[in-house]
mmCIF file of C-alpha atoms in Angstrom:
data_model
loop_
_atom_site.group_PDB
_atom_site.id
_atom_site.type_symbol
_atom_site.label_atom_id
_atom_site.label_comp_id
_atom_site.label_asym_id
_atom_site.label_seq_id
_atom_site.Cartn_x
_atom_site.Cartn_y
_atom_site.Cartn_z
ATOM 1 C CA MET Y 1004 -10.675 -22.650 11.643
ATOM 2 C CA VAL Y 1005 -9.487 -26.242 11.241
ATOM 3 C CA GLY Y 1006 -6.383 -25.045 9.426
ATOM 4 C CA PHE Y 1007 -5.759 -22.239 11.926
ATOM 5 C CA TRP Y 1008 -5.932 -24.442 15.041
ATOM 6 C CA SER Y 1009 -3.803 -27.096 13.355
ATOM 7 C CA CYS Y 1010 -1.175 -24.401 12.818
ATOM 8 C CA ILE Y 1011 -1.374 -23.475 16.503
ATOM 9 C CA ALA Y 1012 -0.794 -27.132 17.425
ATOM 10 C CA ILE Y 1013 2.262 -27.267 15.134
ATOM 11 C CA ILE Y 1014 3.723 -24.117 16.712
ATOM 12 C CA VAL Y 1015 3.280 -25.533 20.226
ATOM 13 C CA ILE Y 1016 4.910 -28.846 19.269
ATOM 14 C CA GLN Y 1017 7.839 -27.128 17.561
ATOM 15 C CA ALA Y 1018 8.348 -24.938 20.643
ATOM 16 C CA ILE Y 1019 8.430 -27.992 22.922
ATOM 17 C CA GLN Y 1020 10.956 -29.659 20.621
ATOM 18 C CA ILE Y 1021 13.491 -26.919 21.302
ATOM 19 C CA TYR Y 1022 14.303 -29.024 24.349
ATOM 20 C CA THR Y 1023 15.372 -32.007 22.236
ATOM 21 C CA VAL Y 1024 18.389 -33.693 23.817
ATOM 22 C CA SER Y 1025 19.598 -37.285 24.048
ATOM 23 C CA SER Y 1026 17.354 -38.052 27.042
ATOM 24 C CA THR Y 1027 14.163 -36.675 25.415
ATOM 25 C CA TRP Y 1028 14.482 -37.977 21.856
ATOM 26 C CA PHE Y 1029 11.732 -40.604 22.118
ATOM 27 C CA PRO Y 1030 8.856 -38.348 23.312
ATOM 28 C CA MET Y 1031 10.058 -35.723 20.831
ATOM 29 C CA ALA Y 1032 9.838 -38.306 18.044
ATOM 30 C CA ILE Y 1033 6.233 -38.992 19.038
ATOM 31 C CA LEU Y 1034 5.479 -35.268 19.001
ATOM 32 C CA GLN Y 1035 7.071 -35.001 15.559
ATOM 33 C CA ALA Y 1036 4.698 -37.686 14.276
ATOM 34 C CA VAL Y 1037 1.757 -35.690 15.653
ATOM 35 C CA ALA Y 1038 3.139 -32.537 14.017
ATOM 36 C CA ALA Y 1039 3.396 -34.367 10.689
ATOM 37 C CA PHE Y 1040 -0.272 -35.343 10.968
ATOM 38 C CA MET Y 1041 -1.252 -31.760 11.772
ATOM 39 C CA TYR Y 1042 0.793 -30.556 8.824
ATOM 40 C CA GLN Y 1043 -1.236 -32.738 6.461
ATOM 41 C CA ILE Y 1044 -4.403 -31.099 7.807
ATOM 42 C CA VAL Y 1045 -2.902 -27.662 7.158
ATOM 43 C CA ILE Y 1046 -1.880 -28.666 3.633
ATOM 44 C CA THR Y 1047 -5.346 -30.030 2.856
ATOM 45 C CA THR Y 1048 -7.133 -26.912 4.075
ATOM 46 C CA THR Y 1049 -4.713 -24.736 2.102
ATOM 47 C CA TYR Y 1050 -5.202 -26.736 -1.104
ATOM 48 C CA ALA Y 1051 -8.952 -26.181 -0.773
ATOM 49 C CA TYR Y 1052 -8.399 -22.509 -1.647
ATOM 50 C CA PHE Y 1053 -6.690 -23.331 -4.963
ATOM 51 C CA PRO Y 1054 -9.805 -24.085 -7.078
ATOM 52 C CA GLU Y 1055 -11.529 -20.968 -5.731
ATOM 53 C CA LEU Y 1056 -8.461 -18.965 -6.729
ATOM 54 C CA SER Y 1057 -8.686 -20.395 -10.236
ATOM 55 C CA SER Y 1058 -12.410 -19.636 -10.385
ATOM 56 C CA GLU Y 1059 -11.895 -16.010 -9.359
ATOM 57 C CA VAL Y 1060 -8.841 -15.045 -11.424
ATOM 58 C CA GLY Y 1061 -8.929 -17.552 -14.307
ATOM 59 C CA GLU Y 1062 -6.418 -20.031 -15.721
ATOM 60 C CA LYS Y 1063 -4.138 -17.339 -17.188
ATOM 61 C CA LEU Y 1064 -3.447 -15.715 -13.832
ATOM 62 C CA VAL Y 1065 -3.056 -19.092 -12.109
ATOM 63 C CA GLN Y 1066 -0.232 -19.728 -14.572
ATOM 64 C CA ASN Y 1067 1.519 -16.714 -13.023
ATOM 65 C CA ILE Y 1068 0.521 -17.279 -9.392
ATOM 66 C CA SER Y 1069 1.355 -20.987 -8.990
ATOM 67 C CA PRO Y 1070 5.055 -20.610 -9.923
ATOM 68 C CA LYS Y 1071 5.392 -17.646 -7.580
ATOM 69 C CA LEU Y 1072 3.963 -19.697 -4.692
ATOM 70 C CA THR Y 1073 6.526 -22.411 -5.416
ATOM 71 C CA MET Y 1074 9.321 -19.836 -5.577
ATOM 72 C CA LEU Y 1075 8.224 -18.419 -2.224
ATOM 73 C CA GLN Y 1076 7.935 -21.839 -0.597
ATOM 74 C CA PHE Y 1077 11.333 -23.201 -1.598
ATOM 75 C CA GLY Y 1078 13.073 -19.843 -1.489
ATOM 76 C CA THR Y 1079 12.017 -19.468 2.135
ATOM 77 C CA GLN Y 1080 13.350 -22.943 2.919
ATOM 78 C CA GLY Y 1081 16.684 -21.978 1.409
ATOM 79 C CA LEU Y 1082 16.773 -18.751 3.428
ATOM 80 C CA PHE Y 1083 15.978 -20.689 6.601
ATOM 81 C CA ILE Y 1084 18.910 -23.060 6.004
ATOM 82 C CA VAL Y 1085 21.282 -20.145 5.374
ATOM 83 C CA VAL Y 1086 20.207 -18.418 8.605
ATOM 84 C CA VAL Y 1087 20.638 -21.599 10.663
ATOM 85 C CA ILE Y 1088 24.083 -22.249 9.166
ATOM 86 C CA ALA Y 1089 25.117 -18.656 9.879
ATOM 87 C CA PHE Y 1090 24.045 -18.880 13.538
ATOM 88 C CA SER Y 1091 25.674 -22.286 13.937
ATOM 89 C CA MET Y 1092 28.996 -21.134 12.491
ATOM 90 C CA GLY Y 1093 28.919 -17.833 14.366
ATOM 91 C CA LEU Y 1094 28.351 -19.555 17.710
ATOM 92 C CA SER Y 1095 30.567 -22.579 16.913
ATOM 93 C CA ALA Y 1096 27.596 -24.708 17.929
ATOM 94 C CA ASP Y 1097 27.647 -28.483 18.139
ATOM 95 C CA ASP Y 1098 24.912 -30.658 16.611
ATOM 96 C CA VAL Y 1099 22.561 -30.457 19.624
ATOM 97 C CA LEU Y 1100 22.817 -26.684 19.969
ATOM 98 C CA THR Y 1101 22.423 -26.268 16.204
ATOM 99 C CA ALA Y 1102 19.213 -28.311 16.327
ATOM 100 C CA GLN Y 1103 17.900 -26.188 19.204
ATOM 101 C CA ILE Y 1104 18.781 -22.962 17.382
ATOM 102 C CA SER Y 1105 17.022 -24.323 14.294
ATOM 103 C CA GLN Y 1106 13.877 -25.114 16.286
ATOM 104 C CA GLY Y 1107 13.860 -21.702 17.949
ATOM 105 C CA ILE Y 1108 14.135 -19.884 14.610
ATOM 106 C CA ASN Y 1109 11.497 -22.250 13.221
ATOM 107 C CA VAL Y 1110 9.015 -21.335 15.959
ATOM 108 C CA LEU Y 1111 9.483 -17.595 15.466
ATOM 109 C CA PHE Y 1112 9.121 -17.979 11.717
ATOM 110 C CA LEU Y 1113 5.971 -20.113 12.060
ATOM 111 C CA ILE Y 1114 4.315 -17.606 14.384
ATOM 112 C CA LEU Y 1115 4.991 -14.786 11.936
ATOM 113 C CA THR Y 1116 3.941 -16.568 8.738
ATOM 114 C CA PHE Y 1117 0.969 -18.516 10.110
ATOM 115 C CA CYS Y 1118 -0.512 -15.428 11.752
ATOM 116 C CA ILE Y 1119 -0.095 -13.313 8.625
ATOM 117 C CA GLY Y 1120 -1.424 -16.066 6.384
ATOM 118 C CA TRP Y 1121 -4.448 -17.241 8.344
ATOM 119 C CA LEU Y 1122 -5.481 -14.032 10.097
ATOM 120 C CA LYS Y 1123 -4.830 -11.491 7.345
ATOM 121 C CA PHE Y 1124 -4.776 -13.056 3.897
ATOM 122 C CA LEU Y 1125 -6.932 -16.189 3.972
ATOM 123 C CA PRO Y 1126 -10.637 -15.371 4.337
ATOM 124 C CA LYS Y 1127 -12.946 -17.217 6.695
ATOM 125 C CA VAL Y 1128 -15.069 -19.592 4.621
ATOM 126 C CA ASP Y 1129 -18.501 -20.771 5.688
ATOM 127 C CA ALA Y 1130 -19.363 -24.460 5.530
ATOM 128 C CA LYS Y 1131 -20.597 -25.502 2.083
ATOM 129 C CA ARG Y 1132 -22.901 -28.186 3.515
ATOM 130 C CA VAL Y 1133 -25.055 -28.644 6.597
ATOM 131 C CA LEU Y 1134 -24.383 -31.747 8.684
ATOM 132 C CA PRO Y 1135 -27.337 -34.121 8.140
ATOM 133 C CA GLU Y 1136 -29.433 -34.695 11.234
ATOM 134 C CA GLY Y 1137 -28.537 -37.855 13.095
ATOM 135 C CA GLN Y 1138 -25.055 -38.158 11.546
ATOM 136 C CA SER Y 1139 -21.687 -37.428 13.078
ATOM 137 C CA LEU Y 1140 -19.026 -35.440 11.273
ATOM 138 C CA TRP Y 1141 -16.966 -38.618 10.839
ATOM 139 C CA THR Y 1142 -19.716 -40.713 9.240
ATOM 140 C CA ALA Y 1143 -20.953 -37.848 7.069
ATOM 141 C CA GLY Y 1144 -17.396 -37.071 5.982
ATOM 142 C CA PHE Y 1145 -16.527 -40.618 4.926
ATOM 143 C CA THR Y 1146 -19.910 -40.990 3.234
ATOM 144 C CA GLN Y 1147 -19.264 -37.819 1.248
ATOM 145 C CA ILE Y 1148 -15.792 -39.016 0.252
ATOM 146 C CA PHE Y 1149 -17.318 -42.273 -1.003
ATOM 147 C CA HIS Y 1150 -19.860 -40.384 -3.105
ATOM 148 C CA THR Y 1151 -17.146 -38.071 -4.414
ATOM 149 C CA ALA Y 1152 -14.997 -41.036 -5.446
ATOM 150 C CA LYS Y 1153 -17.989 -42.487 -7.336
ATOM 151 C CA HIS Y 1154 -18.608 -39.066 -8.835
ATOM 152 C CA ILE Y 1155 -15.017 -38.820 -10.093
ATOM 153 C CA HIS Y 1156 -15.168 -42.279 -11.650
ATOM 154 C CA GLY Y 1157 -18.564 -41.690 -13.219
ATOM 155 C CA HIS Y 1158 -18.362 -38.112 -14.430
ATOM 156 C CA TYR Y 1159 -14.671 -37.151 -14.606
ATOM 157 C CA GLN Y 1160 -13.315 -40.240 -16.345
ATOM 158 C CA GLN Y 1161 -11.143 -38.355 -18.835
ATOM 159 C CA SER Y 1162 -9.929 -35.562 -16.566
ATOM 160 C CA ILE Y 1163 -9.751 -35.661 -12.766
ATOM 161 C CA ARG Y 1164 -9.639 -39.466 -12.611
ATOM 162 C CA TRP Y 1165 -6.505 -39.718 -14.762
ATOM 163 C CA PHE Y 1166 -4.956 -36.731 -12.980
ATOM 164 C CA LEU Y 1167 -5.337 -38.313 -9.529
ATOM 165 C CA ILE Y 1168 -4.034 -41.712 -10.655
ATOM 166 C CA ALA Y 1169 -1.047 -40.048 -12.323
ATOM 167 C CA LEU Y 1170 -0.494 -37.993 -9.168
ATOM 168 C CA CYS Y 1171 -0.159 -41.161 -7.064
ATOM 169 C CA PHE Y 1172 2.881 -42.275 -9.059
ATOM 170 C CA ALA Y 1173 4.379 -38.890 -9.927
ATOM 171 C CA GLU Y 1174 4.376 -37.668 -6.329
ATOM 172 C CA ALA Y 1175 5.759 -40.996 -5.107
ATOM 173 C CA GLY Y 1176 8.791 -40.505 -7.333
ATOM 174 C CA ALA Y 1177 9.245 -36.788 -6.640
ATOM 175 C CA SER Y 1178 8.745 -36.912 -2.865
ATOM 176 C CA ALA Y 1179 11.120 -39.869 -2.480
ATOM 177 C CA PHE Y 1180 13.847 -38.158 -4.460
ATOM 178 C CA ALA Y 1181 15.322 -36.163 -1.565
ATOM 179 C CA VAL Y 1182 15.350 -39.156 0.802
ATOM 180 C CA CYS Y 1183 16.941 -41.496 -1.737
ATOM 181 C CA ALA Y 1184 19.353 -38.873 -3.071
ATOM 182 C CA ILE Y 1185 20.739 -38.195 0.421
ATOM 183 C CA SER Y 1186 21.518 -41.890 0.884
ATOM 184 C CA PHE Y 1187 23.048 -41.991 -2.590
ATOM 185 C CA VAL Y 1188 25.448 -39.061 -2.119
ATOM 186 C CA ASN Y 1189 26.390 -40.172 1.403
ATOM 187 C CA GLU Y 1190 27.200 -43.768 0.475
ATOM 188 C CA VAL Y 1191 28.466 -43.420 -3.104
ATOM 189 C CA LEU Y 1192 30.135 -39.992 -2.974
ATOM 190 C CA LYS Y 1193 31.027 -40.130 0.752
ATOM 191 C CA MET Y 1194 29.731 -36.597 1.246
ATOM 192 C CA THR Y 1195 29.869 -35.113 4.739
ATOM 193 C CA GLY Y 1196 26.858 -33.521 6.394
ATOM 194 C CA THR Y 1197 28.112 -30.056 5.446
ATOM 195 C CA GLU Y 1198 28.658 -31.062 1.824
ATOM 196 C CA THR Y 1199 25.204 -32.634 1.636
ATOM 197 C CA GLY Y 1200 23.708 -29.467 3.108
ATOM 198 C CA MET Y 1201 25.452 -27.350 0.493
ATOM 199 C CA LEU Y 1202 24.198 -29.647 -2.264
ATOM 200 C CA PHE Y 1203 20.581 -29.280 -1.198
ATOM 201 C CA LEU Y 1204 20.996 -25.565 -0.699
ATOM 202 C CA ILE Y 1205 21.930 -25.435 -4.396
ATOM 203 C CA VAL Y 1206 18.860 -27.528 -5.192
ATOM 204 C CA LEU Y 1207 16.600 -25.149 -3.256
ATOM 205 C CA PHE Y 1208 18.148 -22.089 -4.919
ATOM 206 C CA PHE Y 1209 17.500 -23.439 -8.415
ATOM 207 C CA VAL Y 1210 13.904 -24.359 -7.606
ATOM 208 C CA VAL Y 1211 13.149 -20.684 -8.237
ATOM 209 C CA PRO Y 1212 14.168 -20.625 -11.939
ATOM 210 C CA GLY Y 1213 12.532 -24.043 -12.284
ATOM 211 C CA ALA Y 1214 9.202 -22.614 -11.155
ATOM 212 C CA LYS Y 1215 9.638 -19.750 -13.612
ATOM 213 C CA LEU Y 1216 10.314 -22.281 -16.364
ATOM 214 C CA SER Y 1217 6.989 -23.919 -15.507
ATOM 215 C CA GLU Y 1218 5.231 -20.619 -16.108
ATOM 216 C CA VAL Y 1219 6.877 -20.222 -19.510
ATOM 217 C CA VAL Y 1220 6.177 -23.785 -20.672
ATOM 218 C CA VAL Y 1221 2.565 -23.925 -19.493
ATOM 219 C CA LYS Y 1222 1.758 -20.683 -21.303
ATOM 220 C CA LYS Y 1223 3.067 -22.144 -24.544
ATOM 221 C CA THR Y 1224 1.344 -25.527 -24.043
ATOM 222 C CA ASN Y 1225 -1.047 -26.511 -21.219
ATOM 223 C CA TYR Y 1226 -0.750 -28.068 -17.759
ATOM 224 C CA ASN Y 1227 -0.996 -31.646 -18.993
ATOM 225 C CA THR Y 1228 1.758 -31.248 -21.588
ATOM 226 C CA CYS Y 1229 3.885 -29.157 -19.241
ATOM 227 C CA TRP Y 1230 3.730 -31.766 -16.460
ATOM 228 C CA ARG Y 1231 4.654 -34.588 -18.827
ATOM 229 C CA LEU Y 1232 7.582 -32.606 -20.236
ATOM 230 C CA ASN Y 1233 8.767 -31.946 -16.705
ATOM 231 C CA MET Y 1234 8.751 -35.645 -15.780
ATOM 232 C CA ILE Y 1235 10.572 -36.515 -18.999
ATOM 233 C CA TYR Y 1236 13.218 -33.931 -18.105
ATOM 234 C CA PHE Y 1237 13.351 -35.183 -14.477
ATOM 235 C CA SER Y 1238 13.834 -38.752 -15.713
ATOM 236 C CA ILE Y 1239 16.606 -37.875 -18.178
ATOM 237 C CA ILE Y 1240 18.697 -35.856 -15.725
ATOM 238 C CA THR Y 1241 18.294 -38.542 -13.054
ATOM 239 C CA ILE Y 1242 19.571 -41.233 -15.434
ATOM 240 C CA VAL Y 1243 22.444 -39.024 -16.594
ATOM 241 C CA GLY Y 1244 23.265 -37.971 -13.041
ATOM 242 C CA VAL Y 1245 23.574 -41.421 -11.495
ATOM 243 C CA TRP Y 1246 26.067 -42.451 -14.181
ATOM 244 C CA MET Y 1247 28.091 -39.248 -13.779
ATOM 245 C CA MET Y 1248 28.477 -39.832 -10.030
ATOM 246 C CA VAL Y 1249 30.209 -43.141 -9.414
ATOM 247 C CA ASP Y 1250 32.620 -42.480 -6.516
ATOM 248 C CA GLU Y 1251 33.849 -39.818 -4.102
ATOM 249 C CA ASN Y 1252 35.885 -38.130 -6.839
ATOM 250 C CA ASP Y 1253 32.648 -36.996 -8.490
ATOM 251 C CA LYS Y 1254 31.444 -34.573 -5.823
ATOM 252 C CA GLY Y 1255 31.756 -31.717 -8.304
ATOM 253 C CA SER Y 1256 29.313 -33.521 -10.593
ATOM 254 C CA ALA Y 1257 26.856 -33.730 -7.683
ATOM 255 C CA TYR Y 1258 26.862 -29.951 -7.265
ATOM 256 C CA LEU Y 1259 26.301 -29.578 -10.999
ATOM 257 C CA MET Y 1260 23.401 -32.040 -10.922
ATOM 258 C CA GLY Y 1261 21.975 -30.117 -7.975
ATOM 259 C CA ILE Y 1262 21.314 -27.256 -10.389
ATOM 260 C CA PHE Y 1263 19.369 -29.460 -12.796
ATOM 261 C CA TRP Y 1264 17.492 -31.277 -10.024
ATOM 262 C CA GLY Y 1265 16.500 -27.956 -8.466
ATOM 263 C CA ILE Y 1266 15.085 -26.805 -11.798
ATOM 264 C CA ALA Y 1267 13.207 -30.110 -12.106
ATOM 265 C CA LEU Y 1268 11.615 -29.819 -8.646
ATOM 266 C CA GLY Y 1269 10.596 -26.188 -9.111
ATOM 267 C CA TRP Y 1270 9.065 -26.971 -12.473
ATOM 268 C CA TYR Y 1271 7.338 -30.053 -11.055
ATOM 269 C CA TYR Y 1272 5.571 -28.512 -8.049
ATOM 270 C CA ALA Y 1273 4.565 -25.283 -9.769
ATOM 271 C CA THR Y 1274 2.928 -27.302 -12.554
ATOM 272 C CA GLN Y 1275 1.297 -29.877 -10.301
ATOM 273 C CA ASN Y 1276 -0.350 -27.292 -8.029
ATOM 274 C CA GLY Y 1277 -1.496 -25.183 -10.973
ATOM 275 C CA PHE Y 1278 -2.925 -28.281 -12.679
ATOM 276 C CA PHE Y 1279 -5.014 -29.053 -9.593
ATOM 277 C CA ALA Y 1280 -6.186 -25.444 -9.246
ATOM 278 C CA VAL Y 1281 -7.588 -25.159 -12.780
ATOM 279 C CA LEU Y 1282 -8.901 -28.725 -13.008
ATOM 280 C CA VAL Y 1283 -11.063 -29.065 -9.911
ATOM 281 C CA PRO Y 1284 -14.522 -27.416 -9.734
ATOM 282 C CA GLN Y 1285 -14.842 -24.884 -6.933
ATOM 283 C CA GLU Y 1286 -18.066 -26.461 -5.625
ATOM 284 C CA GLN Y 1287 -16.172 -29.545 -4.393
ATOM 285 C CA ALA Y 1288 -12.865 -27.892 -3.567
ATOM 286 C CA THR Y 1289 -12.566 -29.013 0.067
ATOM 287 C CA GLU Y 1290 -13.206 -32.719 -0.419
ATOM 288 C CA MET Y 1291 -11.199 -32.704 -3.656
ATOM 289 C CA ALA Y 1292 -8.306 -31.125 -1.734
ATOM 290 C CA GLY Y 1293 -8.449 -34.017 0.714
ATOM 291 C CA ILE Y 1294 -8.483 -36.579 -2.080
ATOM 292 C CA TYR Y 1295 -5.655 -34.692 -3.827
ATOM 293 C CA ASN Y 1296 -3.525 -34.828 -0.699
ATOM 294 C CA PHE Y 1297 -4.447 -38.486 -0.150
ATOM 295 C CA ALA Y 1298 -3.438 -39.391 -3.713
ATOM 296 C CA SER Y 1299 -0.088 -37.658 -3.252
ATOM 297 C CA LEU Y 1300 0.660 -39.770 -0.157
ATOM 298 C CA ILE Y 1301 -0.945 -43.143 -0.848
ATOM 299 C CA ILE Y 1302 2.182 -44.840 -2.251
ATOM 300 C CA ALA Y 1303 4.805 -42.344 -1.091
ATOM 301 C CA TRP Y 1304 6.195 -45.094 1.157
ATOM 302 C CA LEU Y 1305 6.928 -47.432 -1.774
ATOM 303 C CA PRO Y 1306 9.975 -45.827 -3.488
ATOM 304 C CA PRO Y 1307 12.062 -45.537 -0.263
ATOM 305 C CA LEU Y 1308 11.157 -49.138 0.577
ATOM 306 C CA VAL Y 1309 12.200 -50.390 -2.873
ATOM 307 C CA PHE Y 1310 15.360 -48.254 -2.726
ATOM 308 C CA SER Y 1311 16.321 -49.772 0.635
ATOM 309 C CA ALA Y 1312 15.493 -53.294 -0.532
ATOM 310 C CA LEU Y 1313 17.682 -52.891 -3.624
ATOM 311 C CA ASN Y 1314 20.497 -51.505 -1.497
ATOM 312 C CA GLU Y 1315 20.279 -54.348 1.012
ATOM 313 C CA SER Y 1316 20.284 -56.856 -1.850
ATOM 314 C CA GLY Y 1317 23.668 -55.590 -3.014
ATOM 315 C CA ILE Y 1318 22.361 -53.884 -6.140
ATOM 316 C CA PRO Y 1319 24.382 -50.723 -6.950
ATOM 317 C CA LEU Y 1320 22.771 -47.530 -5.703
ATOM 318 C CA ASN Y 1321 22.944 -46.141 -9.236
ATOM 319 C CA TYR Y 1322 20.197 -48.568 -10.207
ATOM 320 C CA ALA Y 1323 18.360 -48.049 -6.922
ATOM 321 C CA LEU Y 1324 18.096 -44.280 -7.442
ATOM 322 C CA MET Y 1325 17.319 -44.704 -11.118
ATOM 323 C CA HIS Y 1326 14.255 -46.834 -10.310
ATOM 324 C CA LEU Y 1327 12.450 -43.577 -9.405
ATOM 325 C CA VAL Y 1328 12.199 -42.912 -13.127
ATOM 326 C CA GLY Y 1329 9.697 -45.777 -13.381
ATOM 327 C CA TYR Y 1330 7.117 -43.854 -11.336
ATOM 328 C CA PHE Y 1331 7.389 -40.875 -13.669
ATOM 329 C CA VAL Y 1332 6.978 -43.124 -16.717
ATOM 330 C CA ILE Y 1333 3.772 -44.605 -15.271
ATOM 331 C CA ALA Y 1334 2.427 -41.126 -14.447
ATOM 332 C CA ILE Y 1335 3.191 -39.900 -17.968
ATOM 333 C CA GLY Y 1336 1.289 -42.899 -19.338
ATOM 334 C CA PHE Y 1337 -1.868 -42.048 -17.384
ATOM 335 C CA LEU Y 1338 -1.679 -38.362 -18.288
ATOM 336 C CA SER Y 1339 -1.382 -39.362 -21.938
ATOM 337 C CA LEU Y 1340 -4.809 -41.000 -21.675
ATOM 338 C CA MET Y 1341 -6.403 -37.582 -21.284
ATOM 339 C CA PRO Y 1342 -8.060 -36.042 -24.366
ATOM 340 C CA SER Y 1343 -7.307 -32.521 -25.618
ATOM 341 C CA TRP Y 1344 -6.950 -29.794 -23.001
ATOM 342 C CA ASP Y 1345 -10.214 -28.092 -23.996
ATOM 343 C CA LYS Y 1346 -12.122 -31.347 -23.515
ATOM 344 C CA VAL Y 1347 -10.415 -31.944 -20.162
ATOM 345 C CA LEU Y 1348 -11.512 -28.545 -18.840
ATOM 346 C CA ALA Y 1349 -15.003 -28.940 -20.296
ATOM 347 C CA GLU Y 1350 -15.499 -32.246 -18.495
ATOM 348 C CA SER Y 1351 -13.919 -31.221 -15.189
ATOM 349 C CA HIS Y 1352 -16.078 -28.095 -14.939
ATOM 350 C CA GLY Y 1353 -19.315 -29.881 -15.748
ATOM 351 C CA LEU Y 1354 -19.704 -28.747 -19.341
ATOM 352 C CA GLY Y 1355 -19.400 -32.208 -20.853
ATOM 353 C CA ASP Y 1356 -18.487 -32.193 -24.543
ATOM 354 C CA ALA Y 1357 -18.266 -28.496 -25.331
ATOM 355 C CA SER Y 1358 -19.226 -29.090 -28.960
ATOM 356 C CA THR Y 1359 -22.508 -30.822 -28.115
ATOM 357 C CA LYS Y 1360 -23.409 -29.610 -24.616
ATOM 358 C CA SER Y 1361 -22.573 -25.929 -24.644
ATOM 359 C CA ALA Y 1362 -26.127 -25.087 -23.591
ATOM 360 C CA GLU Y 1363 -26.128 -27.397 -20.583
ATOM 361 C CA GLY Y 1364 -25.112 -26.619 -17.042
ATOM 362 C CA THR Y 1365 -24.566 -28.621 -13.922
ATOM 363 C CA THR Y 1366 -26.261 -28.675 -10.546
ATOM 364 C CA TYR Y 1367 -24.272 -30.214 -7.690
ATOM 365 C CA THR Y 1368 -26.255 -32.083 -5.045
ATOM 366 C CA THR Y 1369 -25.136 -32.585 -1.474
ATOM 367 C CA GLN Y 1370 -24.263 -36.178 -2.226
ATOM 368 C CA GLY Y 1371 -21.674 -35.232 -4.801
ATOM 369 C CA ASP Y 1372 -23.685 -36.445 -7.799
ATOM 370 C CA ILE Y 1373 -24.565 -34.152 -10.675
ATOM 371 C CA GLU Y 1374 -27.740 -33.582 -12.525
ATOM 372 C CA PRO Y 1375 -28.122 -31.784 -15.858
ATOM 373 C CA ASP Y 1376 -29.997 -28.550 -15.507
ATOM 374 C CA ALA Y 1377 -31.032 -25.865 -17.940
ATOM 375 C CA ALA Y 1378 -28.519 -23.060 -17.789
ATOM 376 C CA SER Y 1379 -28.487 -19.524 -18.952
ATOM 377 C CA SER Y 1380 -27.545 -18.733 -22.497
ATOM 378 C CA ASP Y 1381 -23.981 -17.811 -21.591
ATOM 379 C CA GLY Y 1382 -23.343 -21.325 -20.250
ATOM 380 C CA ASP Y 1383 -22.753 -20.346 -16.620
ATOM 381 C CA LEU Y 1384 -22.889 -23.103 -14.033
ATOM 382 C CA GLU Y 1385 -25.735 -23.026 -11.564
ATOM 383 C CA LYS Y 1386 -24.815 -24.110 -8.044
ATOM 384 C CA GLN Y 1387 -27.319 -25.678 -5.745
#
C-alpha cells in the first residue's frame, strides 16, 4: 500500500504541474522535489519484489526477465519522447505548450501503468514483522536498518557487502552520465535542443539491444563477471567518444556514440537489477531494497559536482566527462574482491561455505541476525 499511495501522490503532482508557466515555476519546482521523493519510495517498494521473484523462478529465469524489464522501461521512455515530439510538431507548439502537452500525456500514461501494475500484477504482501510494543515505526525502522547493516558486514562480507559498495560508485558514474553528457554536447558540439533530443532518442532505442546483450553475457558467465565487463566496455567507449568529439563539426560522431552508449546503459541496468535479485535473500527483501536504493544514491551528487568544478576551472570538458570512468574502475575493483560465483551465492543465501556447510541452514531473527539451525537433508532454508 505504501507504493500504491506514493504512486497516487505522483499522479496528483504531475497533474498539477500541467499548469506550469513562468509565474508558477517556483511552487512547481517544490512539487517536483516532492514527486522525486515519492518516486524513490515507489522504486524501493518495487525493488523489494525482485528477490522474491528470484526465489520463485530461479536465477536462470531472472536472467531472461531482468533484461526484458529494462527493455520495457527504456523502450517506453523512447516511445513517450516520440509521442511528445509528434504532438509538438503537429500543433506547432512553443516550449511552454510542449511542456504542458508532455505533462498531460505523462499523467494519462501514469494512471494507466500504475493502475495495471499495482492493482492487477503486483500482489498485496503482508508485513513480514510485527511492530514491537512501545516503538514507533520510525524508531523500529531505523533500528532494523542498523541491525541489517551489522548483519551485512558480519555475515555477507564476501557477497552483499562488496556488491553494495561497488554499487555506490558504479551507479554514481552511470546516473551522472546523462547529466554530464548533455552539458558536454551542448558546450563542445554546440548541439541545439532538438539535436540533443535526437541524440538521446538514439541512446534510448539502443538500450533495448544492450539489455539483450546482458542476457547473453550473463548466461555465458555470471552476474559479477557480466557487470564488470559492462563497466569496462562503458569506460572504453566513453574514453574513445570524448576524443572523437572535439568541436561542432563532430555532431555525426555524437550520433554514432549514442548507439554505443545506449548499448552500455541497457547492458548496465539489466545486469545490475538481475544481480540484486539473485543475490539478496527473500527474507530481508524489503529492508535490503531500501539499502540498495540508498547505496545507488549516496554519492550520486559527486560526479556532477566534480564535472562542474572541472569545467569552472577551465579544464577541457573532454577530461571532465572522462572522469566518470574513475567511478567504474573503483566499482570493478570492489567486485573483483568477491570469490567465485558459487561461493557468493552460498554466502548470500545463508549456506556459508557450500563444501563444508551443506547440511546447515539459517534461521532469521527479527533483529536481522542469523543463527545456525539444523536443516532438512535437502539443505532448504528454514524461516522463522
